[in-house]
CSV table of C-alpha atoms in Angstrom, one decimal:
chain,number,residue,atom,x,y,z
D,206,UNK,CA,7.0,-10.2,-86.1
D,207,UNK,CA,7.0,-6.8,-84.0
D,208,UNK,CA,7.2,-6.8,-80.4
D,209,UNK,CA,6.8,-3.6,-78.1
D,210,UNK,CA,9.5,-1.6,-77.2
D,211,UNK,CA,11.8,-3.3,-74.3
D,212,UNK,CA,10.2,-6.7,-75.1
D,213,UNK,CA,11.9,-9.5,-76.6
D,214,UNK,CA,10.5,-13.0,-77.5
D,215,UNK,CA,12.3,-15.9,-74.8
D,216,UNK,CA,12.4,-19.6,-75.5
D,217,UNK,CA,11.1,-21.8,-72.9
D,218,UNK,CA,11.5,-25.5,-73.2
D,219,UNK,CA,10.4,-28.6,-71.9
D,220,UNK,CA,13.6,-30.5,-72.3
D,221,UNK,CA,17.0,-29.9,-71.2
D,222,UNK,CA,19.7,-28.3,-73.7
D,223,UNK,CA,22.9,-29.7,-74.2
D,224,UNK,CA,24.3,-26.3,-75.1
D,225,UNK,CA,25.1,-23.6,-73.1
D,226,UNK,CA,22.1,-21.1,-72.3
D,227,UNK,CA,23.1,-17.6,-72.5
D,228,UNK,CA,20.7,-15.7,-69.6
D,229,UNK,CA,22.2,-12.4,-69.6
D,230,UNK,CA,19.9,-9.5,-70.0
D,231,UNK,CA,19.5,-6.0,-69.8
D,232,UNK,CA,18.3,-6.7,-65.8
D,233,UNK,CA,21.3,-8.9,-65.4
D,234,UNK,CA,21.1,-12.2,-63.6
D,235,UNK,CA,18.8,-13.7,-62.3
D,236,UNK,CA,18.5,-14.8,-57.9
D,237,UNK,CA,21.6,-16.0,-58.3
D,238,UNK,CA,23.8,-14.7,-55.1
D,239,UNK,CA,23.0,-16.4,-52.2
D,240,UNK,CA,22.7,-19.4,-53.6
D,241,UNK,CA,26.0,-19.3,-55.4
D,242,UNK,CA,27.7,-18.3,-52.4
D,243,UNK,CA,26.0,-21.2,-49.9
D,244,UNK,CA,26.9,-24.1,-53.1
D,245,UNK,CA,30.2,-22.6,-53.8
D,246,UNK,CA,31.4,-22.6,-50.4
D,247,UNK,CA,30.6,-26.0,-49.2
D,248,UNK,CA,32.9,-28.2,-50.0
D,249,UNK,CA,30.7,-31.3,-50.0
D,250,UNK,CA,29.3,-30.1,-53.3
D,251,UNK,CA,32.7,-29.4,-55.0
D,252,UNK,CA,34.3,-32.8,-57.1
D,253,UNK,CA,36.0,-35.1,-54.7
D,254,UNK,CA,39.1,-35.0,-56.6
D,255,UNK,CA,39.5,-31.3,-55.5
D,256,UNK,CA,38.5,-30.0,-59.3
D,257,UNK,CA,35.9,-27.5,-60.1
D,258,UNK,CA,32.4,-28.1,-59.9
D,259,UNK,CA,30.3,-30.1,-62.9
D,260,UNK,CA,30.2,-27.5,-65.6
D,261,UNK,CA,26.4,-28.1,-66.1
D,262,UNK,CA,25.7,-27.0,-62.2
D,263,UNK,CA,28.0,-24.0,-62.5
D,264,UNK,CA,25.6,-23.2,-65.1
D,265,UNK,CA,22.3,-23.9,-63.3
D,266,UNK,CA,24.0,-21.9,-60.7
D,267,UNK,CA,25.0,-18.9,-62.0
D,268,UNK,CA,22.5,-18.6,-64.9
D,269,UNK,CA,18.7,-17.4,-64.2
D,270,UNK,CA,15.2,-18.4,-63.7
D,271,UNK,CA,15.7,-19.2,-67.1
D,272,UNK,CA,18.2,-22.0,-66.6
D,273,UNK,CA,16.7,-23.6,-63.6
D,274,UNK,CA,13.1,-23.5,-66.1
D,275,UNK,CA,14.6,-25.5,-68.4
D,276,UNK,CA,16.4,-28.1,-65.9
D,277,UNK,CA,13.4,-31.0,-65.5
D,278,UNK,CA,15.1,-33.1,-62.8
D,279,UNK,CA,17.5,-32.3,-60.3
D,280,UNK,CA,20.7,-33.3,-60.2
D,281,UNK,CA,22.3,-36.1,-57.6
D,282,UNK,CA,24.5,-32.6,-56.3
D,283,UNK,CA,21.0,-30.8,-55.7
D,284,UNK,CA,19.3,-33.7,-53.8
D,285,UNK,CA,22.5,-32.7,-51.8
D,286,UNK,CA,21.7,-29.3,-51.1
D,287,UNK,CA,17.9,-31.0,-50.0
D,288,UNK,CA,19.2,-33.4,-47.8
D,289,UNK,CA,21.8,-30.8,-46.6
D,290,UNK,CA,18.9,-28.2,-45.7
D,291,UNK,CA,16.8,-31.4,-44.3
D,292,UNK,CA,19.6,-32.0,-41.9
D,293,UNK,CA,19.7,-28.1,-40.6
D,294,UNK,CA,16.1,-28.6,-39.8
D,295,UNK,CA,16.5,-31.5,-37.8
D,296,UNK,CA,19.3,-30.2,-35.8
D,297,UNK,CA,17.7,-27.0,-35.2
D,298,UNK,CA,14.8,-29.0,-33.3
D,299,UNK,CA,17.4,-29.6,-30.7
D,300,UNK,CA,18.2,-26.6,-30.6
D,301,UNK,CA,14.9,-24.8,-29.7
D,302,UNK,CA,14.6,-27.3,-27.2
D,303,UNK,CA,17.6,-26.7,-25.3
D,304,UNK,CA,16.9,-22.5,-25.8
D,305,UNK,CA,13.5,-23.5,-24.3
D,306,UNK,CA,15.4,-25.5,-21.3
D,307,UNK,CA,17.9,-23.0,-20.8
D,308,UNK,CA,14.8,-20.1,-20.8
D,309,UNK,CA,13.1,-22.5,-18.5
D,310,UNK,CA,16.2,-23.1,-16.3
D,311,UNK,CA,17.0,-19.1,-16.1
D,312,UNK,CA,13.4,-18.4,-14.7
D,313,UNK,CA,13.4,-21.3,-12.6
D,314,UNK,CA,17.0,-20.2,-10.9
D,315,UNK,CA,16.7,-16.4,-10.7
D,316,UNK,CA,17.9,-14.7,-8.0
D,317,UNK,CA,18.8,-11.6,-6.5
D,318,UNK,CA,22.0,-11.0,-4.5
D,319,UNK,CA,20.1,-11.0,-0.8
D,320,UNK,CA,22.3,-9.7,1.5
D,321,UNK,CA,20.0,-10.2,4.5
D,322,UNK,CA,18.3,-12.9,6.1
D,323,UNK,CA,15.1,-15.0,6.8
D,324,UNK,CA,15.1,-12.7,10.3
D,325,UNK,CA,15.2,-9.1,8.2
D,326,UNK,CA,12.6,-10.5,5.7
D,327,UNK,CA,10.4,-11.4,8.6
D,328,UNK,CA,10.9,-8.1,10.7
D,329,UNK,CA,10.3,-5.9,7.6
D,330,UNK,CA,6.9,-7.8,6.8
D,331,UNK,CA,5.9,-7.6,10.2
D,332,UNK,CA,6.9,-3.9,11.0
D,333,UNK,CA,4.9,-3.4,7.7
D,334,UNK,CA,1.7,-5.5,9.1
D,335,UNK,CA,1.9,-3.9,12.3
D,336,UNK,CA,2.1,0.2,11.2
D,337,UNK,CA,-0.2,-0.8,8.2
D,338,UNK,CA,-3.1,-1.7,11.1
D,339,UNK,CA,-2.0,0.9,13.0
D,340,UNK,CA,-2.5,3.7,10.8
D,341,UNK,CA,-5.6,2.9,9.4
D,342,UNK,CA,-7.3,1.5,12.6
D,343,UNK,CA,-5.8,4.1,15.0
D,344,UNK,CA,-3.2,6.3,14.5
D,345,UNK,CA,-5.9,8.2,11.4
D,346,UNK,CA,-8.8,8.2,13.3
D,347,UNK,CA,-7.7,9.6,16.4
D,348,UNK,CA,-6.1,12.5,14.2
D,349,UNK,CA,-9.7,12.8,13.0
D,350,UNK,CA,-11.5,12.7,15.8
D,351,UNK,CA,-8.8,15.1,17.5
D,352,UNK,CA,-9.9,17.9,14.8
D,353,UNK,CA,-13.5,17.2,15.7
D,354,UNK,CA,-14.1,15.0,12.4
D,355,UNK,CA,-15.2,11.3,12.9
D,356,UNK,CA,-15.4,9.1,9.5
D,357,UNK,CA,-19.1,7.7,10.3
D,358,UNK,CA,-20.5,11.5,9.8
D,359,UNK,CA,-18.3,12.5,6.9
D,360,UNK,CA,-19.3,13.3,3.5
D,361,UNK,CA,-18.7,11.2,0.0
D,362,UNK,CA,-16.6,13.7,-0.2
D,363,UNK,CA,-15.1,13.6,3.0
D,364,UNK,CA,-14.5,9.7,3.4
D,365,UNK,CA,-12.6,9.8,-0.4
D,366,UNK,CA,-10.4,12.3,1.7
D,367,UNK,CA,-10.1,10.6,4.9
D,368,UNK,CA,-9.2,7.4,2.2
D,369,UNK,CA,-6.4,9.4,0.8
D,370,UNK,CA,-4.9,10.9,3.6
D,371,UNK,CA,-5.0,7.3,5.0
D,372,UNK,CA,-3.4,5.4,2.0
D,373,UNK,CA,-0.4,8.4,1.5
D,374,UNK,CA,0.6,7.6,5.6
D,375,UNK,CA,0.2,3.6,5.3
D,376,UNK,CA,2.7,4.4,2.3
D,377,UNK,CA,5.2,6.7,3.5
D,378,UNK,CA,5.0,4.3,6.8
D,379,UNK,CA,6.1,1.3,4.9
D,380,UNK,CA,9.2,2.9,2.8
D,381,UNK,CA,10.2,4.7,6.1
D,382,UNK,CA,10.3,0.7,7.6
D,383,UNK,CA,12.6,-0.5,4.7
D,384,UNK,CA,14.5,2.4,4.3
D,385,UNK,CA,15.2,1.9,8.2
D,386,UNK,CA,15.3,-2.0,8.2
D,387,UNK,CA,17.8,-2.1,5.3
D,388,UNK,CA,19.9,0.8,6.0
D,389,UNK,CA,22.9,-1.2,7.4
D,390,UNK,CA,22.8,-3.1,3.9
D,391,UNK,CA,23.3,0.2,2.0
D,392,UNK,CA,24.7,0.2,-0.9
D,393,UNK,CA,22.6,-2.5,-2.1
D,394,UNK,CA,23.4,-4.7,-4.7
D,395,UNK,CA,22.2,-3.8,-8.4
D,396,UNK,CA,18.9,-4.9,-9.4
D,397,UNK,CA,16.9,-3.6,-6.1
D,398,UNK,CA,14.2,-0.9,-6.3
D,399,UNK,CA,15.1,-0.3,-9.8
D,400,UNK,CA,12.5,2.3,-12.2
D,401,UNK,CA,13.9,2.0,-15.7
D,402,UNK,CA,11.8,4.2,-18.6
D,403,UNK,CA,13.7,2.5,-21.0
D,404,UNK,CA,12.9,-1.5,-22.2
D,405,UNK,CA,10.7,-3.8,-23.3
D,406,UNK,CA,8.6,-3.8,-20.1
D,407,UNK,CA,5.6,-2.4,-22.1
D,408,UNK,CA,5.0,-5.4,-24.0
D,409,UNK,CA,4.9,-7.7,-20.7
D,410,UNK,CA,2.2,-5.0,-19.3
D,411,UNK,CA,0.4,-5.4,-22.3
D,412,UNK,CA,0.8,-9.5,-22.3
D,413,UNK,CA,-0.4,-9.0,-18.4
D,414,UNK,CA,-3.5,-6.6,-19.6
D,415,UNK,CA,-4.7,-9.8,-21.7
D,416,UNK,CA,-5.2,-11.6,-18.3
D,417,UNK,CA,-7.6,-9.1,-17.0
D,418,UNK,CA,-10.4,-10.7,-17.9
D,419,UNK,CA,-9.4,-14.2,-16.1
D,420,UNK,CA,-8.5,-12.1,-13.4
D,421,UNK,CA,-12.4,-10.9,-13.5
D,422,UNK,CA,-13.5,-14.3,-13.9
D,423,UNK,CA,-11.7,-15.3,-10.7
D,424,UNK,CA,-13.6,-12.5,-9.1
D,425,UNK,CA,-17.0,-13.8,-9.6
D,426,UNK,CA,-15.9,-17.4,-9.2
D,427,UNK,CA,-14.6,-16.5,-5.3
D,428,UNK,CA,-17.3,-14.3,-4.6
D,429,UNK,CA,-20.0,-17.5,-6.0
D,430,UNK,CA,-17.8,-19.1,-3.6
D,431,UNK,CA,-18.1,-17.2,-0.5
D,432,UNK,CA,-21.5,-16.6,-0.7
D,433,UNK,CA,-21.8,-20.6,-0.7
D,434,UNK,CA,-20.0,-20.8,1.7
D,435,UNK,CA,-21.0,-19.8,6.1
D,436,UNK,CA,-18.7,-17.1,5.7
D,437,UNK,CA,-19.2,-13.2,6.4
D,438,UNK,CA,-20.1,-11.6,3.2
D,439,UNK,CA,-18.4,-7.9,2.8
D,440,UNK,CA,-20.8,-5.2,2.8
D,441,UNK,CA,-20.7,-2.1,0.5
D,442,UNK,CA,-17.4,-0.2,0.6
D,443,UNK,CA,-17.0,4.0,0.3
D,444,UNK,CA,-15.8,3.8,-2.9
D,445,UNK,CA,-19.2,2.2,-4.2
D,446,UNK,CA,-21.3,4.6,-2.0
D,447,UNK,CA,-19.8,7.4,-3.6
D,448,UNK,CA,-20.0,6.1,-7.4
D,449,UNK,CA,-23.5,5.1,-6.5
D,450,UNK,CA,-24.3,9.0,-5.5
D,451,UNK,CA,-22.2,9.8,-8.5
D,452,UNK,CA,-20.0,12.5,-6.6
D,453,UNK,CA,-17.3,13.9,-9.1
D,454,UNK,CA,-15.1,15.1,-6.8
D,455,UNK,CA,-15.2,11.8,-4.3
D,456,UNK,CA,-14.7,9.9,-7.4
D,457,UNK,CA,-11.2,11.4,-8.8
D,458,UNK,CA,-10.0,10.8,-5.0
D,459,UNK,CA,-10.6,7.7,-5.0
D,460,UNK,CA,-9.1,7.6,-8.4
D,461,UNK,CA,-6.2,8.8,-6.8
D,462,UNK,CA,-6.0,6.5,-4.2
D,463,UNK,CA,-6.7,3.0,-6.4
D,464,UNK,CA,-4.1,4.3,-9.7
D,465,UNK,CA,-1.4,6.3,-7.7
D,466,UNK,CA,-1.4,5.3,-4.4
D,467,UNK,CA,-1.6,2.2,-3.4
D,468,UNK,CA,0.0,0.7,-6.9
D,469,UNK,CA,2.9,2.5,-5.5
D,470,UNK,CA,3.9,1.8,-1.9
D,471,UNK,CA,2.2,-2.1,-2.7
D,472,UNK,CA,4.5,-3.3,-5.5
D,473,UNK,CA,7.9,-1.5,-3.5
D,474,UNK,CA,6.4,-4.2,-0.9
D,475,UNK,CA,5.6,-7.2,-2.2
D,476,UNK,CA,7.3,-6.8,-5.6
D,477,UNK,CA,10.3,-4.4,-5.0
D,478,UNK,CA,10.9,-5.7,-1.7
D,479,UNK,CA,9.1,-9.5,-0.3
D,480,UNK,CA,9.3,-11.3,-4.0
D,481,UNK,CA,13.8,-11.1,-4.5
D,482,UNK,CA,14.3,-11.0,-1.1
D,483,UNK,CA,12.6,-14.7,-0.8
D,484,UNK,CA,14.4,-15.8,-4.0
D,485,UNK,CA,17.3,-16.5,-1.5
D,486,UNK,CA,15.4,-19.4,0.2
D,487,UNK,CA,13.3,-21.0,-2.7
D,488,UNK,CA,13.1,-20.5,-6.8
D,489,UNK,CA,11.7,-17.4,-8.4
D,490,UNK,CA,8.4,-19.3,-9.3
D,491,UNK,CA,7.5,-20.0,-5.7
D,492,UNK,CA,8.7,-16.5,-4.6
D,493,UNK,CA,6.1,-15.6,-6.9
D,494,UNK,CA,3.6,-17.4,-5.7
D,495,UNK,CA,4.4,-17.1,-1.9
D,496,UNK,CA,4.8,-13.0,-2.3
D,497,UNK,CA,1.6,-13.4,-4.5
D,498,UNK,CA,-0.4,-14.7,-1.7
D,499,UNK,CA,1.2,-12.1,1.2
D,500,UNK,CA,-0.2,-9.4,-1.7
D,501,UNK,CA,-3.7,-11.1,-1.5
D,502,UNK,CA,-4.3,-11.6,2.2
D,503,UNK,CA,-2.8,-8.2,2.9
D,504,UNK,CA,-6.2,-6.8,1.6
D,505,UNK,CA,-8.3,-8.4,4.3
D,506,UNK,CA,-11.2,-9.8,2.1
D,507,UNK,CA,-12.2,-13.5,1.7
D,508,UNK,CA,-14.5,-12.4,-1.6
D,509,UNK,CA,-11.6,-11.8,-3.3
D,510,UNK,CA,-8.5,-14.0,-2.5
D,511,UNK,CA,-8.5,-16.3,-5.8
D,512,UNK,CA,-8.4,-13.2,-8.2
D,513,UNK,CA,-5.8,-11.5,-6.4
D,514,UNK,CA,-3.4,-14.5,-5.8
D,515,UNK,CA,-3.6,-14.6,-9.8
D,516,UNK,CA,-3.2,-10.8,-10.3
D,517,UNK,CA,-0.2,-11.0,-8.1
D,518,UNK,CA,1.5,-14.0,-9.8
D,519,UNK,CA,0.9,-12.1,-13.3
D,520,UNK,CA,2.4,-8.6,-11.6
D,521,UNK,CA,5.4,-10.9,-10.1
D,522,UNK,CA,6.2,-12.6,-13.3
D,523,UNK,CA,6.3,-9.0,-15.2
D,524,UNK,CA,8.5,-8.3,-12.9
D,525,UNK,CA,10.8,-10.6,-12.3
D,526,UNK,CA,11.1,-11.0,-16.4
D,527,UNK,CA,11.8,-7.0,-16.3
D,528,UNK,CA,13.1,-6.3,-13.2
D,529,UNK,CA,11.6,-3.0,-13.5
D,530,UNK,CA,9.0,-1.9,-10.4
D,531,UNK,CA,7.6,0.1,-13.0
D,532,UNK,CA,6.5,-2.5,-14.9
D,533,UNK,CA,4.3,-4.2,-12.4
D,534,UNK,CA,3.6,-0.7,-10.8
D,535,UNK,CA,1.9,0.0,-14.3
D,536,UNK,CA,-0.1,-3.2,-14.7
D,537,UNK,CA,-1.4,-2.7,-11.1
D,538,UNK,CA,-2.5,1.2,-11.7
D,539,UNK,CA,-4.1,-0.4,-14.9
D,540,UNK,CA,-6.1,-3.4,-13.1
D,541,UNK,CA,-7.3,-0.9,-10.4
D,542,UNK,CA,-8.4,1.4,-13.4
D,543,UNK,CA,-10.5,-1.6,-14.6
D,544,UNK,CA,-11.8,-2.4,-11.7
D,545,UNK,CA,-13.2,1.4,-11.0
D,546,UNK,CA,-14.3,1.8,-14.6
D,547,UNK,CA,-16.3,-1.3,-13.8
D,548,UNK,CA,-17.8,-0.3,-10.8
D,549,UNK,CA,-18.7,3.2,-12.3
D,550,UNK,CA,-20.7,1.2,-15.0
């Protein structure tokens, strides 16, 4: 009987030879290497006497598919091998758990090396309170009002301006505070204030982008709240008025001001600054939480304290897992950006 060219007839039987089964062929052995190597080298499957290994499991070892086909029932060495690989798996069960624990255990017990106190933590915070209020409730609007402007009369255009110029000096205010506050503690320690391009820190922005829209949901749940509730409801802000009137150029300020600005001098705040400094007093889960709600009640409105306790957990945790400001700088530019996109729809 022919057979095509390169094809040759093979024996396949359903009962094991006592012979010797030659498997070489022109592709050479079968998936023979690993598994020779792991039986080979563990003594457990060698003969007890020291000898060489059973003759008929050298075989099965170091012959093909074509050996194994014909083997029907394993040997009392390969039940070995089984219970061998079924006692890996248990013990690496263990294992995960304690990597777990000890994951668990680093997050729980991160720190920074604080060189200041309680007393510096509280001065900077309330410097920062203090010239925050200032700025935008004085210092601003008697510069306005000295050049014959006043922010009731103003433009779209004009109040996305006055917003600007009044977010740049609230942040220039609070890094001239730490960079004064801190001075005496110069150098500082690794780890502070640090911007790294390089990383993995993209792929906790992304996880934290997934938790935009509980973040929203949290929005509409407080503000459901609030208006339940006796409490004064917020009216419309400048930023609405001038995507209502649909004012191009009022629109990229404000743009400006909710992706650039304030993501900026914020997280060098209450992520670069109020979250590792507090990590001295308490785990990094509450500093989290604790710099979380600073972040929240720093914006001064009630209809939206749940969502951004939450946001500034999420922004926190990227953080502290990166310890890169741009991280959680990024992720905050990005929320903003959501939250302007949806206004302008």
């Amino acid at each position: 009987m022919s057979y095509p060219s390169g094809w040759r007839p093979v024996h396949i039987s359903c009962f094991r030879q006592d012979q010797d089964v030659s498997t070489t062929s022109g592709d050479g052995t079968g998936f023979k290497c690993n598994e020779q190597a792991e039986i080979s080298g563990d003594p457990d499957l060698k003969e007890e006497d020291g000898g060489s290994p059973n003759t008929d499991d050298q075989n099965y070892v170091n012959g093909g598919w074509f050996v194994r086909a014909q083997k029907p029932f394993p040997s009392v060495r390969t039940f070995d091998c089984v219970g061998k690989c079924m006692k890996l798996n248990m013990v690496s069960g263990p294992k995960i758990k304690e990597n777990l624990q000890e994951t668990i255990f680093r997050f729980w017990n991160g720190r920074w090396a604080v060189p200041w106190t309680g007393q510096t933590i509280a001065q900077v915070m309330f410097l920062w309170i203090a010239t925050f209020w200032l700025v935008g409730s004085w210092i601003v609007p008697f510069l306005a009002h000295a050049a014959g402007f006043s922010k009731e009369t103003l433009t779209h255009r004009g109040q996305a301006l006055y917003s600007l110029v009044t977010d740049i000096t609230e942040g220039l205010a609070g890094i001239a505070i730490l960079h004064q506050c801190l001075g005496r503690f110069r150098p500082l320690p690794p780890g502070w204030f640090e911007f790294k391009l390089k990383g993995r820190w993209h792929w906790d922005v992304a996880l934290g982008c997934l938790l935009f829209p509980l973040v929203n949901l949290l929005s509409h749940i407080n503000i459901s709240l609030v208006h339940m509730s006796s409490g004064p409801v917020a009216g419309v802000s400048s930023v609405e008025q001038s995507i209502v009137a649909r004012d191009p150029v009022a629109m990229a300020l404000y743009a400006v001001v909710v992706t650039v600005c304030a993501p900026i001098w914020e997280e060098i705040v209450f992520r670069g600054f109020l979250l590792p400094s507090l990590t001295r007093y308490m785990p990094l889960p509450w500093s989290i939480l604790l710099s979380a709600a600073a972040f929240a009640l720093a914006h001064f409105n009630v209809q939206r304290v749940l969502p951004l306790i939450f946001l500034g957990v999420v922004m926190g945790g990227v953080f502290a897992r990166s310890r890169n400001l741009l991280a959680s700088m990024v992720l905050h530019s990005l929320w903003n950006g959501f939250v302007f996109l949806d206004l302008m729809n």
